[in-house]
Short mmCIF file of C-alpha atoms and ligand atoms in Angstrom, two decimals:
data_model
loop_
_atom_site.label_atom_id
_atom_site.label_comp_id
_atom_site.label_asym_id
_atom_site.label_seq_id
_atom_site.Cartn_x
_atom_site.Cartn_y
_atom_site.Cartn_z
CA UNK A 96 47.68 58.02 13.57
CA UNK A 97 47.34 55.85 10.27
CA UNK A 98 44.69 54.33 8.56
CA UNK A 99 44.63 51.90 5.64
CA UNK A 100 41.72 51.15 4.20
CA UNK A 101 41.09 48.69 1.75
CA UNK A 102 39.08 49.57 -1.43
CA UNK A 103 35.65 48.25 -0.68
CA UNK A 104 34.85 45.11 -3.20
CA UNK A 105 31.45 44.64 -4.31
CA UNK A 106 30.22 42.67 -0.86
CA UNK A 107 30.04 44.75 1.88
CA UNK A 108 32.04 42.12 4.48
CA UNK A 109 35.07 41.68 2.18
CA UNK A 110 36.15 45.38 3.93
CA UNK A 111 39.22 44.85 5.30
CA UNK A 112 39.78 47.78 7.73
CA UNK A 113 43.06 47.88 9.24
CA UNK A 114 43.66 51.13 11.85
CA UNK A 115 46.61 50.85 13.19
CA UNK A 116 47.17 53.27 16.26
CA UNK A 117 50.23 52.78 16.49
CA UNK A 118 52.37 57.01 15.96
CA UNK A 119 55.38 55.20 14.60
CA UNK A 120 56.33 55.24 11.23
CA UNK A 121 55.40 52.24 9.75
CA UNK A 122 57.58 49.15 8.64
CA UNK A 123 58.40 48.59 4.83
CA UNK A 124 57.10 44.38 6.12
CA UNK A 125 53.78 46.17 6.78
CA UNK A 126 53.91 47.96 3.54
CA UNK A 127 54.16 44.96 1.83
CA UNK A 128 51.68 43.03 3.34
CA UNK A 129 49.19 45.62 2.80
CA UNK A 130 49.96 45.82 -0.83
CA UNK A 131 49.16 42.00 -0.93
CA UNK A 132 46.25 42.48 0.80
CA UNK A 133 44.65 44.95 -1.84
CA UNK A 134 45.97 43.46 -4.78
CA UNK A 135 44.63 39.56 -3.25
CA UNK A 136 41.40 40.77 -3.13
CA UNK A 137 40.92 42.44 -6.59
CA UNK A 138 42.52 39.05 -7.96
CA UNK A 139 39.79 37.03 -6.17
CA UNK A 140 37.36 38.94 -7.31
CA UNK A 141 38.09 38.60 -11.03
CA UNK A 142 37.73 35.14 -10.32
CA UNK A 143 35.57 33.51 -12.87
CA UNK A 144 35.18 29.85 -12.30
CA UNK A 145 35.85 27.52 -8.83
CA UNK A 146 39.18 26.11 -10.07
CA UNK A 147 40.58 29.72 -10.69
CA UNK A 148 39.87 30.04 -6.48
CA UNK A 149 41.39 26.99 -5.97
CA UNK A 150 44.63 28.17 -7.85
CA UNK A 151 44.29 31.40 -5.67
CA UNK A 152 44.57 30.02 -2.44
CA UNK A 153 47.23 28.23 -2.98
CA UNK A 154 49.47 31.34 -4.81
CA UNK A 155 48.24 33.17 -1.43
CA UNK A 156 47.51 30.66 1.61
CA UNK A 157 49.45 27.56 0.19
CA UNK A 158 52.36 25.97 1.50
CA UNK A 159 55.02 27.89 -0.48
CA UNK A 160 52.09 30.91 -0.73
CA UNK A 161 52.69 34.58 -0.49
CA UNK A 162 51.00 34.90 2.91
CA UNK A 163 52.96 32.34 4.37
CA UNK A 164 56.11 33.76 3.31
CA UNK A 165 55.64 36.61 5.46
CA UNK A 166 54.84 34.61 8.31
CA UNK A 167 58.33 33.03 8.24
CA UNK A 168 59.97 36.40 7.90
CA UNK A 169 58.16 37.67 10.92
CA UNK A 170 61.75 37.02 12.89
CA UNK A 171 63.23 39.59 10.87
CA UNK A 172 61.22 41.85 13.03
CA UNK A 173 62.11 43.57 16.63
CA UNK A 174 60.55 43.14 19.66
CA UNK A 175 58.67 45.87 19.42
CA UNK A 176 57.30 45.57 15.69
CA UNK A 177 57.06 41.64 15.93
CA UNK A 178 53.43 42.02 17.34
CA UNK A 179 51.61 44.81 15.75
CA UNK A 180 52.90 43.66 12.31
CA UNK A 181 52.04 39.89 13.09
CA UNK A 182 48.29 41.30 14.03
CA UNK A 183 47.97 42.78 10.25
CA UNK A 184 49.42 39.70 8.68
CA UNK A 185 46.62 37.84 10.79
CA UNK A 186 43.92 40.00 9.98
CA UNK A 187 44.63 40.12 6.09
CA UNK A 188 44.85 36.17 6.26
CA UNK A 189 41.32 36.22 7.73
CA UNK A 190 40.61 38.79 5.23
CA UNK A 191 41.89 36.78 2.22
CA UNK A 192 40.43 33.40 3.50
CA UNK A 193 36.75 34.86 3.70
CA UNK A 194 37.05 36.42 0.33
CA UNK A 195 38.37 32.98 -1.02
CA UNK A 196 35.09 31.06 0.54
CA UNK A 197 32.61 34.45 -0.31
CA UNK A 198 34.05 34.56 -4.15
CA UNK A 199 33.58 30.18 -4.17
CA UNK A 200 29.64 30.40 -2.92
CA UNK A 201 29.04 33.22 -5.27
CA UNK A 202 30.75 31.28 -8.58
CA UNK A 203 28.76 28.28 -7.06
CA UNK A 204 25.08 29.64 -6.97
CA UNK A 205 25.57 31.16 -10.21
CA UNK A 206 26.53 27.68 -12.03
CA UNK A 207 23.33 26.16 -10.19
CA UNK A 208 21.69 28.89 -11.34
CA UNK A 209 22.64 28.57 -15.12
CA UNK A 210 21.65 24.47 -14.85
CA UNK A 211 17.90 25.31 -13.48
CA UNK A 212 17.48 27.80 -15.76
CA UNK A 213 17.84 25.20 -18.39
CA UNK A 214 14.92 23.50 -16.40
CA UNK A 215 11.40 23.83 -18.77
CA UNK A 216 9.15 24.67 -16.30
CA UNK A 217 6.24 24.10 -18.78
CA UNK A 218 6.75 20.60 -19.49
CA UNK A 219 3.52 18.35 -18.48
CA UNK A 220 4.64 17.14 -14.68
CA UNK A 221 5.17 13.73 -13.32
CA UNK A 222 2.24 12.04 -12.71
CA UNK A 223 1.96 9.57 -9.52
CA UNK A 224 -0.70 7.61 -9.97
CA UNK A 225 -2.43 6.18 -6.56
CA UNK A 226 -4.06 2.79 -6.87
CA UNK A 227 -7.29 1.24 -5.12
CA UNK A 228 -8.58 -1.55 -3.79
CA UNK A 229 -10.68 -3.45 -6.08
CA UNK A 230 -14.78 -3.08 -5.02
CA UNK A 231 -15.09 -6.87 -5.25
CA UNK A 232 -11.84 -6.96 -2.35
CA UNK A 233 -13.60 -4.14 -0.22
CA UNK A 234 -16.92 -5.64 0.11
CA UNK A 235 -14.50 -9.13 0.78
CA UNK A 236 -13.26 -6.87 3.64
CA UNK A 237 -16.24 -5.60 4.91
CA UNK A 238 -18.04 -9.20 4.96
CA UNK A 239 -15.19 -10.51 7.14
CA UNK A 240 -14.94 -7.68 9.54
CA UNK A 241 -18.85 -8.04 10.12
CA UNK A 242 -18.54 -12.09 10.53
CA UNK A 243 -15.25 -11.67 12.86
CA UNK A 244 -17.41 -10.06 15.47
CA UNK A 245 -19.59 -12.61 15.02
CA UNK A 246 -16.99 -15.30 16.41
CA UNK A 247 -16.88 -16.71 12.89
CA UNK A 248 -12.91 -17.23 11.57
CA UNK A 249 -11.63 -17.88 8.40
CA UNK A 250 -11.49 -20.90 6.34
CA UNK A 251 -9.65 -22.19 3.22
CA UNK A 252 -9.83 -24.98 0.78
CA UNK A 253 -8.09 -25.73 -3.01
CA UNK A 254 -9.62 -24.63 -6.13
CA UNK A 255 -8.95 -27.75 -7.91
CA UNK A 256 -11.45 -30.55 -6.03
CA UNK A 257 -12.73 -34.27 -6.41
CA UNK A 258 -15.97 -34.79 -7.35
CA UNK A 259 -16.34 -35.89 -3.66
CA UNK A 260 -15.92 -32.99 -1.94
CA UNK A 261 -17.72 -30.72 -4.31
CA UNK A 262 -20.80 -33.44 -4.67
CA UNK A 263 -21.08 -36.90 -3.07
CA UNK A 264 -19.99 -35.46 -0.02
CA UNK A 265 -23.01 -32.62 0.13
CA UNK A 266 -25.05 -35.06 -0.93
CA UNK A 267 -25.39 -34.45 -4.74
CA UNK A 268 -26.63 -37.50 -6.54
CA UNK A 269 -24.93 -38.49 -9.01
CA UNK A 270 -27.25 -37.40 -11.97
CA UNK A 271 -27.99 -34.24 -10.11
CA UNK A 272 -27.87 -31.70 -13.48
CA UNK A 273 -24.91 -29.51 -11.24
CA UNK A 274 -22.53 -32.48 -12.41
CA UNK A 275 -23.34 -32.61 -15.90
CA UNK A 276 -20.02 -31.76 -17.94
CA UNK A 277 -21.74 -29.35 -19.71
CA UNK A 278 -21.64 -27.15 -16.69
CA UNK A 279 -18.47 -27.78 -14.81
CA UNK A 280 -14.91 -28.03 -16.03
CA UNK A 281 -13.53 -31.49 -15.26
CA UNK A 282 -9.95 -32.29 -15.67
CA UNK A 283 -9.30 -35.58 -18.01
CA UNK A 284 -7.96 -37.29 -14.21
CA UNK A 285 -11.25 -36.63 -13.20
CA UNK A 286 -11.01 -33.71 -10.73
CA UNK A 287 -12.80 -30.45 -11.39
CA UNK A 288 -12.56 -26.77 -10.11
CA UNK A 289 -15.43 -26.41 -7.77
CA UNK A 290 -18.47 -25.16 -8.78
CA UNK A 291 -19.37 -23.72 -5.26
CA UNK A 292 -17.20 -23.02 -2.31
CA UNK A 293 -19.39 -25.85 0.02
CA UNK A 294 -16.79 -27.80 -1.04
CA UNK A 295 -14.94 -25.77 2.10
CA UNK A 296 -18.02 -27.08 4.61
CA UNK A 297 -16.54 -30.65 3.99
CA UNK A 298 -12.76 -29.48 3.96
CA UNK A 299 -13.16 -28.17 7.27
CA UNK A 300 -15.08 -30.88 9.31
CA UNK A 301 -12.66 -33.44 7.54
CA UNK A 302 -10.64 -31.90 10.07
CA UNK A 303 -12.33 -30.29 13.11
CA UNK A 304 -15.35 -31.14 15.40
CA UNK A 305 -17.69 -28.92 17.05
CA UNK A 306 -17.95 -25.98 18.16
CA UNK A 307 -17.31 -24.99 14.07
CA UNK A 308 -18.27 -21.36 13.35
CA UNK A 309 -16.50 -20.90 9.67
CA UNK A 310 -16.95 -18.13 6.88
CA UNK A 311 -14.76 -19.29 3.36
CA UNK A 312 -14.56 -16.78 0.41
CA UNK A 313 -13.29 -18.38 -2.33
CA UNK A 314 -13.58 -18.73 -6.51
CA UNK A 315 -15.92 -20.76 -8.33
CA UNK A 316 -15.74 -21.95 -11.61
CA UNK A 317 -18.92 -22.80 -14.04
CA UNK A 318 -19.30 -23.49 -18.17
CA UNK A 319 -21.05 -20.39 -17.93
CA UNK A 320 -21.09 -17.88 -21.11
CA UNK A 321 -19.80 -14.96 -20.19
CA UNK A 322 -22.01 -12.14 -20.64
CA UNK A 323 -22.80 -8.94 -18.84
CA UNK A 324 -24.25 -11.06 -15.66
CA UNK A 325 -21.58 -14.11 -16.05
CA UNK A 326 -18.02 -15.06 -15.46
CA UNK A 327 -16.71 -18.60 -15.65
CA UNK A 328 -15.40 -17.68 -12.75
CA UNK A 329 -16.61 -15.92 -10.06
CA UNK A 330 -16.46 -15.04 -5.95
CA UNK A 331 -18.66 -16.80 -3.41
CA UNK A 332 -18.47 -16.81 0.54
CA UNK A 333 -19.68 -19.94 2.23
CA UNK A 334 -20.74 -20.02 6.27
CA UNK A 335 -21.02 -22.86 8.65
CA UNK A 336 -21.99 -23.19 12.13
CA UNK A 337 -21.97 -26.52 13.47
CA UNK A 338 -22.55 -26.95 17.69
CA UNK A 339 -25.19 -28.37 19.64
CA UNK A 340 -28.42 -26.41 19.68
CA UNK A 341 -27.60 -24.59 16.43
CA UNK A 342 -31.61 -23.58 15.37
CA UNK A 343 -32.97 -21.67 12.22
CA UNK A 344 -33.52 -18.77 14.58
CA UNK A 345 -29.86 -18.30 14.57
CA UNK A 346 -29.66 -18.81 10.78
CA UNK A 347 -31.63 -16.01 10.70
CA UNK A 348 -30.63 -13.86 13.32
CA UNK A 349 -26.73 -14.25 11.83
CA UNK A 350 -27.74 -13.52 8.19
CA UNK A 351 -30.52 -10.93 8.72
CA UNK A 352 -27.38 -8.72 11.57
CA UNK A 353 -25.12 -9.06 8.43
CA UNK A 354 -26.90 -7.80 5.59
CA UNK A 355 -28.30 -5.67 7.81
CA UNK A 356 -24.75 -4.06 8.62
CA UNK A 357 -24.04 -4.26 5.17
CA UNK A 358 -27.29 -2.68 3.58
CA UNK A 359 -28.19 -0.59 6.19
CA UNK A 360 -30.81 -0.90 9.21
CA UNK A 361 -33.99 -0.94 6.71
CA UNK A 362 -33.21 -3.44 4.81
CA UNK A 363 -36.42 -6.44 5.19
CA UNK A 364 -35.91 -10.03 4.51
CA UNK A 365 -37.93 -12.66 2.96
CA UNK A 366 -37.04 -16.48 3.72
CA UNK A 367 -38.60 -18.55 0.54
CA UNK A 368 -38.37 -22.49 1.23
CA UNK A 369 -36.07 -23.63 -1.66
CA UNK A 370 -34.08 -26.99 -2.71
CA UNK A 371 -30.38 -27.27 -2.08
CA UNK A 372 -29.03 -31.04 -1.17
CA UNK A 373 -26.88 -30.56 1.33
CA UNK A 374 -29.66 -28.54 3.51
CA UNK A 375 -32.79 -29.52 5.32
CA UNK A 376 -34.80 -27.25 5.29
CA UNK A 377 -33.56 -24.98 2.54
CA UNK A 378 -34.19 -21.10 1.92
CA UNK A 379 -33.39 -18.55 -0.43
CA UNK A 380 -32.94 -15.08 0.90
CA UNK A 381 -34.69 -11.81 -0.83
CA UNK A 382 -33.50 -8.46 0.36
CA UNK A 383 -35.19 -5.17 -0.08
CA UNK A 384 -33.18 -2.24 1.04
CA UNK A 385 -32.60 1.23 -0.35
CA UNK A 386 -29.12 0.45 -0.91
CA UNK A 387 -29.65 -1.90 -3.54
CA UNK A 388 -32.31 0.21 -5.05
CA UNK A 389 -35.15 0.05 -2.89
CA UNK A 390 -38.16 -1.07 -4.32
CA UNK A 391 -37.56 -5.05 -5.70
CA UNK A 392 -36.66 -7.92 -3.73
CA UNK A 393 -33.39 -9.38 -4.50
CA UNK A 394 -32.29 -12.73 -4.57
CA UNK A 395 -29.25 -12.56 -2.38
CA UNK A 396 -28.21 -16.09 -0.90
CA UNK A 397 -28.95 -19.53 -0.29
CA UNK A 398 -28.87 -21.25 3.53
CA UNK A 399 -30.74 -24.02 5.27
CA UNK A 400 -29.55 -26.34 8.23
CA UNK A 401 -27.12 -29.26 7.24
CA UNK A 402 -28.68 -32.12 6.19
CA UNK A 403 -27.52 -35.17 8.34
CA UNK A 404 -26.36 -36.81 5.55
CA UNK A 405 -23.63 -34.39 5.13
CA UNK A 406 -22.39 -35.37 8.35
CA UNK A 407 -22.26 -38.84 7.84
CA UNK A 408 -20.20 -38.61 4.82
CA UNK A 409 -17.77 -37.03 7.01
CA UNK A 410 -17.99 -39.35 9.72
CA UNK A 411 -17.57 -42.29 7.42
CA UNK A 412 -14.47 -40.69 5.72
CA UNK A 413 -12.99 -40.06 9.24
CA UNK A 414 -13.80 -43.09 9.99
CA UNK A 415 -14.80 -41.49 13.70
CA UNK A 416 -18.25 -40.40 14.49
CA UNK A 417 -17.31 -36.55 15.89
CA UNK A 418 -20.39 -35.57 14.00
CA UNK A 419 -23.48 -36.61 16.18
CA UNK A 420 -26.91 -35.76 14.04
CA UNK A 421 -28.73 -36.73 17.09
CA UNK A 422 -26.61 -34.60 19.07
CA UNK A 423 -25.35 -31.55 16.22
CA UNK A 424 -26.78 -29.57 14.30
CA UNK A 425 -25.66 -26.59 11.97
CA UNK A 426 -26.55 -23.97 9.40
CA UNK A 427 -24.79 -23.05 6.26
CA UNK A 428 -25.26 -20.24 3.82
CA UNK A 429 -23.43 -19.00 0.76
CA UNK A 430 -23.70 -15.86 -1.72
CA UNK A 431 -21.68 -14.57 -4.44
CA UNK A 432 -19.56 -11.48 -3.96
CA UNK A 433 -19.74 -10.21 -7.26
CA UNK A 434 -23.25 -9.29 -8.00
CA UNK A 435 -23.52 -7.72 -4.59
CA UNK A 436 -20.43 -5.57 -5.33
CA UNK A 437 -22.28 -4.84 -8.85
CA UNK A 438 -25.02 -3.24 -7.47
CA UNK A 439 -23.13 -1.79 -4.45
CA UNK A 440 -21.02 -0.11 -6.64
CA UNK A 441 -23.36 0.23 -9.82
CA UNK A 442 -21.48 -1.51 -12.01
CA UNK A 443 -23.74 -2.71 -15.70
CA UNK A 444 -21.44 -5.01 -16.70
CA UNK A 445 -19.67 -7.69 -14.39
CA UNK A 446 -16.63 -8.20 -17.15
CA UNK A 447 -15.75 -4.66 -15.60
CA UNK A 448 -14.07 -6.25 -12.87
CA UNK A 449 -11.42 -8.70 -14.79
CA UNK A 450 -10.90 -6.33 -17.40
CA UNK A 451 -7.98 -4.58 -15.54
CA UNK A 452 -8.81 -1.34 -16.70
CA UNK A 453 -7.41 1.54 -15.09
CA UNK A 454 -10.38 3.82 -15.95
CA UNK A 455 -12.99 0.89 -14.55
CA UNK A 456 -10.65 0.53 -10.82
CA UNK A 457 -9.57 4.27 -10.46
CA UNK A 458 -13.27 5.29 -9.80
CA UNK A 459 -13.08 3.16 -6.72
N1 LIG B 1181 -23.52 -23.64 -2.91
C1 LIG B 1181 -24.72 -22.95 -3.31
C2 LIG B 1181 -24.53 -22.37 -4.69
O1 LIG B 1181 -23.42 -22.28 -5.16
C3 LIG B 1181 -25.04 -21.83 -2.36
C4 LIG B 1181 -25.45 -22.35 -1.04
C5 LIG B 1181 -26.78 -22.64 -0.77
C6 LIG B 1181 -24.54 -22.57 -0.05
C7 LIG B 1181 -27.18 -23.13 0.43
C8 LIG B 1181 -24.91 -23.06 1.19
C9 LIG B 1181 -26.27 -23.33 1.41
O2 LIG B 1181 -24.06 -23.27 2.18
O3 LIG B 1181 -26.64 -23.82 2.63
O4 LIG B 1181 -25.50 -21.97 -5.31
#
C-alpha cells in the first residue's frame, strides 16, 4: 500500500490526497503526474496578481498545457494501468482547477480590499434632502377634500381677465373704488389680472346651468405694498351654489361644517351683515376657535346670496335665460388661503411663503 500526500498549502481544501491501493509498483506516468501536481500547486500559490493565474492555467490546463499532455499519452498505458493512472490524472486536474479559482478569489478580495481601504470613512456623508409640501398647498388640500364631500367640484378660470368678468359682470359700478388703477394692475389693452377669484362665479355659469355646486382656488393680484400682511399677489378660494331652493340656512350650514372641520368642533361663528355687490344680503364671517388662538374673533370670509343682477349679466351674455331669479337662487363665498395658513402654521411674516427658503419650507 502507497500513499502520496500532497504538502498541505495554506487553505485547508487545496489537500490533494491521493491513496492509491493499488500493491503494484507504481508507473514512472504516475510519478510524473504527481510531481506536477506538487510543484502546480506551490506555483499557484506564489501567485501574486489575477493575470499571473491566468498565465497558470493555461501552462497547466491549456490547450497545449502540461495536464493535457498527459491525457493524450494515457494510450501509452496497458489495460491494466490505463484506469488507475487516468483516476490520478483526474483527481490532480480537479485538484489544480480548484486551486486556480481558490488562489483568483483570494488575489480578488485582497485588491477590493486595498481600494476600500482608501475609502475616508470620516468624510461628512451624503446628505438627501426630503422636500415638503408648501403649508399654503396643504391647507389648498385640505379645503378641497372637505368641499368634495360636500358634492362641490372644482372650477378654473385665467388669471389675466376683462374688466367684465372681474366687475360689470358682479355688478361693480363703474366708479366702484375696487377699479381704481391705483389698486389693480391693468394691462395698456385694457385687461387686468383679477383682483378676486369671483371672476370664476361668472366663468362658470357662462357655461353651465343649474344644479352648480363650484369651489375655485385661484391667485389674485392687487397694487398692494407688500409688507408683513401683503402680497401683490395672493391665494383666494371662491364657492358657488346655484339650484332652486338654495337658502342662507345652507350658506351657513356649508361654511360653518367647513371651518368647523378645519378649526376643530369649537370653533363659534358670527355672521355680520356687510356690503359686497355681487351679493344680497351680504355677510362677513368671524371665527373664534382655539386653533387660531382662541380668544379674538377673526375675520375669515365674505358670502351672501347672488344678487339677481349677477344672473342677468349672464343671461344677457348667453343670450339664453338658463338663469331664472324667480326660479334660482345661490350663495357664494370666498376667503384667502394665505392668512389662514399664517396663523395655522404661525407664520409672522406672509413674504415667508414666496421667499423660497429652504429653512422657511423644511419646517413644514
Ligand atoms: N371677492 C371678495 C373679495 O375678494 C370675497 C367674496 C365676498 C367672495 C363675498 C364672494 C362673496 O363670493 O360672496 O374680497
Amino acid at each position: 500500500m502507497q500513499a502520496r500526500l500532497a504538502p498541505a498549502p495554506e487553505t485547508g481544501i487545496l489537500t490533494f490526497l491521493s491513496v492509491s491501493l493499488n500493491v503494484t509498483a507504481s508507473h514512472p506516468m504516475e510519478d510524473q503526474i504527481q510531481s506536477l501536481n506538487v510543484s502546480a500547486l506551490e506555483a499557484i500559490r506564489s501567485c501574486t496578481d489575477e493575470s499571473q493565474i491566468e498565465a497558470e492555467r493555461v501552462r497547466l490546463l491549456g490547450r497545449g498545457g502540461e495536464l493535457t499532455a498527459f491525457s493524450e499519452r494515457m494510450r501509452e498505458l496497458s489495460k491494466e494501468e490505463k484506469p488507475r493512472i487516468g483516476k490520478v490524472l483526474n483527481e490532480v486536474r480537479t485538484a489544480v482547477t480548484a486551486a486556480l479559482e481558490e488562489r483568483k478569489g483570494a488575489l480578488v478580495s485582497e485588491r477590493e480590499a486595498r481600494a476600500f481601504r482608501n475609502v475616508d470613512v470620516s468624510l461628512p456623508g451624503m446628505a438627501f434632502p426630503s422636500g415638503a409640501m408648501h403649508p399654503i398647498t396643504q391647507l389648498l388640500d385640505r379645503t378641497v377634500q372637505i368641499f368634495r364631500r360636500m358634492g362641490f367640484c372644482l372650477a378654473d378660470g385665467p388669471d389675466i381677465e376683462t374688466e367684465w368678468h372681474c366687475f360689470d359682470a358682479l355688478n361693480t359700478p363703474a366708479d366702484h373704488p375696487a377699479r381704481n388703477e391705483a389698486d389693480t394692475f391693468y394691462l395698456p389693452d385694457g385687461r387686468l389680472l383679477r383682483t378676486h377669484t369671483s371672476t370664476i362665479q361668472i366663468r362658470t355659469l357662462e357655461q353651465m346651468a343649474p344644479p352648480v355646486r363650484i369651489i375655485a382656488p385661484g391667485a389674485a393680484y392687487r397694487r398692494d405694498e407688500v409688507d408683513a400682511t401683503h402680497l401683490a399677489q395672493f391665494n383666494q378660494m371662491e364657492g358657488l351654489y346655484v339650484d332652486e331652493d338654495v337658502t342662507l340656512g345652507d350658506l351657513r350650514g356649508t361654511l360653518e361644517f367647513f371651518f368647523r372641520e378645519l378649526f376643530g368642533k369649537d370653533a363659534e361663528f358670527r355672521f355680520r351683515p356687510h356690503f359686497f355687490p355681487f351679493t344680497e344680503p351680504s355677510f362677513e364671517v368671524d371665527i373664534k376657535a382655539a386653533a387660531l388662538g382662541g380668544g379674538r374673533w377673526l375675520e375669515i370670509a365674505g358670502c351672501g346670496m347672488v344678487d339677481p343682477a349677477v344672473f342677468e349679466a349672464v343671461n344677457a351674455r348667453r343670450g339664453e335665460r338658463v338663469l331664472d331669479p324667480e326660479r334660482h337662487t345661490g350663495f357664494a363665498f370666498g376667503f384667502g388661503l394665505d392668512r389662514l395658513a399664517m396663523i395655522l402654521s404661525g407664520v409672522p411674516d406672509i413674504r415667508h411663503f414666496t421667499d423660497g427658503d429652504q429653512r422657511f419650507l423644511s419646517q413644514f
